[in-house]
Coordinates of N, CA, C and O in Angstrom, one line a residue:
X1 N 142.3 138.8 68.5 CA 143.0 140.1 68.7 C 142.8 141.0 67.5 O 142.6 142.2 67.7
X2 N 142.8 140.5 66.4 CA 142.6 141.4 65.2 C 141.2 141.8 65.1 O 140.9 142.8 64.4
X3 N 140.2 141.1 65.7 CA 138.8 141.6 65.7 C 138.6 142.8 66.6 O 137.7 143.6 66.3
X4 N 139.5 143.1 67.6 CA 139.3 144.2 68.5 C 139.7 145.6 67.8 O 139.0 146.6 68.1
X5 N 140.7 145.6 66.9 CA 141.1 146.8 66.3 C 140.0 147.5 65.5 O 139.7 148.7 65.7
X6 N 139.4 146.8 64.6 CA 138.3 147.4 63.8 C 137.1 147.9 64.7 O 136.5 148.9 64.5
X7 N 136.8 147.1 65.7 CA 135.7 147.4 66.6 C 136.0 148.7 67.4 O 135.1 149.6 67.5
X8 N 137.2 148.9 67.9 CA 137.5 150.1 68.6 C 137.6 151.3 67.7 O 137.1 152.4 68.0
X9 N 138.2 151.1 66.5 CA 138.3 152.2 65.6 C 136.9 152.6 65.0 O 136.7 153.8 64.7
X10 N 136.0 151.7 65.0 CA 134.7 152.0 64.5 C 133.9 152.9 65.5 O 132.9 153.5 65.2
X11 N 134.3 152.8 66.8 CA 133.6 153.6 67.8 C 134.2 155.0 68.0 O 133.7 155.8 68.8
X12 N 135.3 155.2 67.4 CA 136.0 156.5 67.7 C 135.1 157.7 67.2 O 135.1 158.7 67.8
X13 N 134.4 157.5 66.1 CA 133.6 158.6 65.6 C 132.5 159.0 66.6 O 132.1 160.1 66.7
X14 N 132.0 158.0 67.4 CA 131.1 158.3 68.5 C 131.6 159.3 69.5 O 131.0 160.2 70.0
X15 N 132.9 159.0 69.9 CA 133.5 159.9 70.9 C 133.8 161.3 70.3 O 133.6 162.3 70.9
X16 N 134.1 161.4 69.0 CA 134.4 162.6 68.3 C 133.0 163.4 68.3 O 133.0 164.6 68.6
X17 N 132.0 162.8 67.9 CA 130.7 163.4 67.8 C 130.2 163.9 69.2 O 129.7 165.0 69.4
X18 N 130.5 163.0 70.2 CA 130.1 163.4 71.6 C 130.9 164.6 72.1 O 130.3 165.5 72.7
X19 N 132.1 164.7 71.8 CA 132.9 165.9 72.2 C 132.4 167.1 71.4 O 132.3 168.2 72.0
X20 N 132.2 167.0 70.1 CA 131.8 168.1 69.3 C 130.4 168.6 69.7 O 130.2 169.8 69.5
X21 N 129.6 167.8 70.2 CA 128.3 168.2 70.6 C 128.3 168.6 72.1 O 127.6 169.6 72.5
X22 N 129.1 168.0 72.9 CA 129.1 168.2 74.3 C 129.8 169.5 74.8 O 129.3 170.2 75.7
X23 N 130.9 169.8 74.1 CA 131.6 171.1 74.5 C 130.7 172.3 74.3 O 130.6 173.1 75.2
X24 N 130.1 172.5 73.2 CA 129.3 173.7 73.0 C 128.1 173.7 74.0 O 127.7 174.7 74.5
X25 N 127.5 172.5 74.2 CA 126.4 172.4 75.2 C 126.8 172.8 76.6 O 126.1 173.5 77.3
X26 N 128.0 172.3 77.0 CA 128.5 172.7 78.3 C 128.8 174.2 78.4 O 128.5 174.8 79.4
X27 N 129.3 174.8 77.3 CA 129.5 176.2 77.3 C 128.2 177.0 77.5 O 128.2 177.9 78.3
X28 N 127.2 176.6 76.8 CA 125.9 177.3 76.9 C 125.3 177.1 78.3 O 124.8 178.1 78.9
X29 N 125.3 175.9 78.8 CA 124.7 175.6 80.1 C 125.5 176.2 81.2 O 125.0 176.4 82.3
X30 N 126.8 176.5 81.0 CA 127.6 177.1 82.1 C 127.3 178.6 82.3 O 127.7 179.2 83.2
X31 N 126.5 179.2 81.3 CA 126.2 180.6 81.4 C 125.4 181.0 82.6 O 125.6 182.0 83.3
X32 N 124.5 180.1 83.0 CA 123.6 180.4 84.2 C 124.4 180.5 85.5 O 124.4 181.5 86.2
X33 N 125.2 179.4 85.8 CA 126.0 179.5 87.0 C 127.0 180.6 87.0 O 127.3 181.2 88.0
X34 N 127.6 180.9 85.8 CA 128.6 182.0 85.8 C 128.0 183.4 86.0 O 128.6 184.2 86.7
X35 N 126.8 183.6 85.5 CA 126.1 184.9 85.8 C 125.8 185.0 87.3 O 125.9 186.0 87.9
X36 N 125.3 183.9 87.9 CA 125.1 183.9 89.3 C 126.3 184.3 90.1 O 126.3 185.1 91.0
X37 N 127.4 183.7 89.7 CA 128.7 184.0 90.4 C 129.1 185.4 90.2 O 129.6 186.1 91.1
X38 N 128.8 185.9 89.0 CA 129.2 187.4 88.7 C 128.3 188.3 89.6 O 128.7 189.3 90.1
X39 N 127.0 188.0 89.6 CA 126.1 188.8 90.4 C 126.4 188.8 91.9 O 126.2 189.7 92.6
X40 N 127.0 187.7 92.4 CA 127.3 187.6 93.8 C 128.7 188.2 94.1 O 129.2 188.2 95.2
X41 N 129.4 188.6 93.0 CA 130.7 189.2 93.2 C 131.9 188.3 93.3 O 133.0 188.7 93.7
X42 N 131.7 187.0 93.0 CA 132.7 186.0 93.0 C 133.7 186.1 91.8 O 134.9 186.0 92.0
X43 N 133.1 186.4 90.7 CA 133.8 186.5 89.5 C 133.6 188.0 88.9 O 132.5 188.4 89.0
X44 N 134.6 188.6 88.5 CA 134.4 190.0 87.9 C 133.5 190.0 86.7 O 133.7 189.1 85.8
X45 N 132.6 190.9 86.6 CA 131.7 191.0 85.5 C 132.4 191.2 84.1 O 131.9 190.6 83.2
X46 N 133.4 191.9 84.0 CA 134.1 192.0 82.7 C 134.6 190.7 82.2 O 134.6 190.4 81.0
X47 N 135.0 189.8 83.1 CA 135.5 188.5 82.7 C 134.3 187.7 82.1 O 134.5 187.0 81.1
X48 N 133.2 187.8 82.7 CA 132.0 187.1 82.2 C 131.6 187.6 80.9 O 131.3 186.9 79.9
X49 N 131.6 188.9 80.7 CA 131.2 189.6 79.5 C 132.1 189.1 78.4 O 131.7 188.9 77.2
X50 N 133.4 189.1 78.6 CA 134.4 188.6 77.6 C 134.2 187.2 77.3 O 134.2 186.8 76.1
X51 N 134.0 186.3 78.3 CA 133.9 184.9 78.0 C 132.6 184.5 77.3 O 132.6 183.6 76.5
X52 N 131.5 185.2 77.5 CA 130.3 184.9 76.9 C 129.8 185.8 75.8 O 128.7 185.8 75.4
X53 N 130.7 186.7 75.4 CA 130.4 187.5 74.2 C 130.0 186.7 73.0 O 129.1 187.1 72.3
X54 N 130.7 185.6 72.7 CA 130.3 184.8 71.5 C 128.9 184.2 71.7 O 128.2 184.2 70.7
X55 N 128.5 183.9 72.9 CA 127.2 183.3 73.1 C 126.2 184.4 72.9 O 125.1 184.2 72.3
X56 N 126.5 185.6 73.4 CA 125.5 186.7 73.2 C 125.3 187.0 71.7 O 124.2 187.2 71.2
X57 N 126.4 187.0 70.9 CA 126.4 187.3 69.5 C 125.5 186.2 68.8 O 124.6 186.5 68.0
X58 N 125.8 184.9 69.2 CA 125.1 183.8 68.6 C 123.6 183.9 68.9 O 122.7 183.6 68.0
X59 N 123.2 184.2 70.1 CA 121.8 184.2 70.5 C 121.1 185.3 69.7 O 119.9 185.2 69.4
X60 N 121.7 186.5 69.5 CA 121.1 187.5 68.8 C 120.9 187.2 67.3 O 119.9 187.5 66.7
X61 N 121.9 186.5 66.7 CA 121.8 186.1 65.3 C 120.8 185.0 65.1 O 120.2 184.9 64.0
X62 N 120.6 184.1 66.1 CA 119.6 183.0 65.9 C 118.3 183.2 66.5 O 117.3 182.4 66.4
X63 N 118.1 184.4 67.2 CA 116.8 184.7 67.8 C 116.5 183.9 69.1 O 115.3 183.7 69.4
X64 N 117.5 183.4 69.8 CA 117.3 182.6 71.0 C 117.6 183.4 72.2 O 117.9 182.8 73.3
X65 N 117.6 184.7 72.2 CA 118.0 185.5 73.3 C 117.0 185.3 74.5 O 117.5 185.1 75.6
X66 N 115.7 185.2 74.2 CA 114.8 185.0 75.3 C 115.0 183.7 76.0 O 114.8 183.6 77.2
X67 N 115.3 182.6 75.2 CA 115.5 181.3 75.8 C 116.7 181.3 76.8 O 116.6 180.8 77.9
X68 N 117.8 181.9 76.4 CA 119.0 182.0 77.2 C 118.7 182.9 78.4 O 119.1 182.5 79.6
X69 N 118.0 184.0 78.2 CA 117.7 184.8 79.4 C 116.8 184.1 80.4 O 117.0 184.3 81.6
X70 N 115.8 183.4 79.9 CA 115.0 182.6 80.8 C 115.8 181.6 81.6 O 115.5 181.3 82.8
X71 N 116.7 181.0 80.9 CA 117.6 180.0 81.6 C 118.4 180.7 82.7 O 118.5 180.1 83.8
X72 N 118.9 181.8 82.4 CA 119.7 182.6 83.4 C 118.8 183.0 84.6 O 119.2 182.9 85.7
X73 N 117.6 183.5 84.2 CA 116.7 183.9 85.3 C 116.3 182.7 86.2 O 116.2 182.9 87.4
X74 N 116.1 181.6 85.6 CA 115.8 180.4 86.3 C 117.0 180.1 87.3 O 116.7 179.7 88.5
X75 N 118.2 180.2 86.9 CA 119.4 179.9 87.7 C 119.3 180.9 88.9 O 119.6 180.6 90.0
X76 N 119.0 182.2 88.6 CA 119.0 183.2 89.7 C 117.9 182.9 90.7 O 118.1 183.1 91.9
X77 N 116.7 182.5 90.2 CA 115.7 182.2 91.1 C 116.0 180.9 92.0 O 115.7 180.9 93.2
X78 N 116.5 179.9 91.4 CA 116.9 178.7 92.1 C 117.9 178.9 93.2 O 117.8 178.4 94.3
X79 N 118.9 179.8 92.9 CA 119.9 180.0 93.8 C 119.6 181.2 94.8 O 120.4 181.5 95.7
X80 N 118.5 181.9 94.5 CA 118.1 183.0 95.4 C 119.0 184.2 95.2 O 119.1 185.1 96.1
X81 N 119.5 184.4 94.0 CA 120.4 185.5 93.7 C 119.5 186.6 93.1 O 118.8 186.4 92.1
X82 N 119.5 187.8 93.7 CA 118.7 188.9 93.1 C 119.3 189.4 91.8 O 120.5 189.5 91.7
X83 N 118.5 189.7 90.8 CA 118.9 190.2 89.5 C 118.9 191.7 89.6 O 117.9 192.3 90.0
X84 N 120.0 192.3 89.3 CA 120.2 193.8 89.4 C 119.9 194.4 88.1 O 120.2 194.0 87.1

């Protein structure tokens, strides 16, 4: 029984690292579906602009605007959503 406690506590850092990497990744990857929903009128566009304003700022600062735009365009093409 005493062998289990150190083993479990030794793996806690893996979960912490997983969450710290996973949440921002999910945020970035959710931008495509959210833009599609906004273009289809399911979600109001101002809500999307507010929610993804930090991502827009980050992409401009890091020079990854084209990559995120390509990802969003791919989502629009896959779902058949016209880009206005």
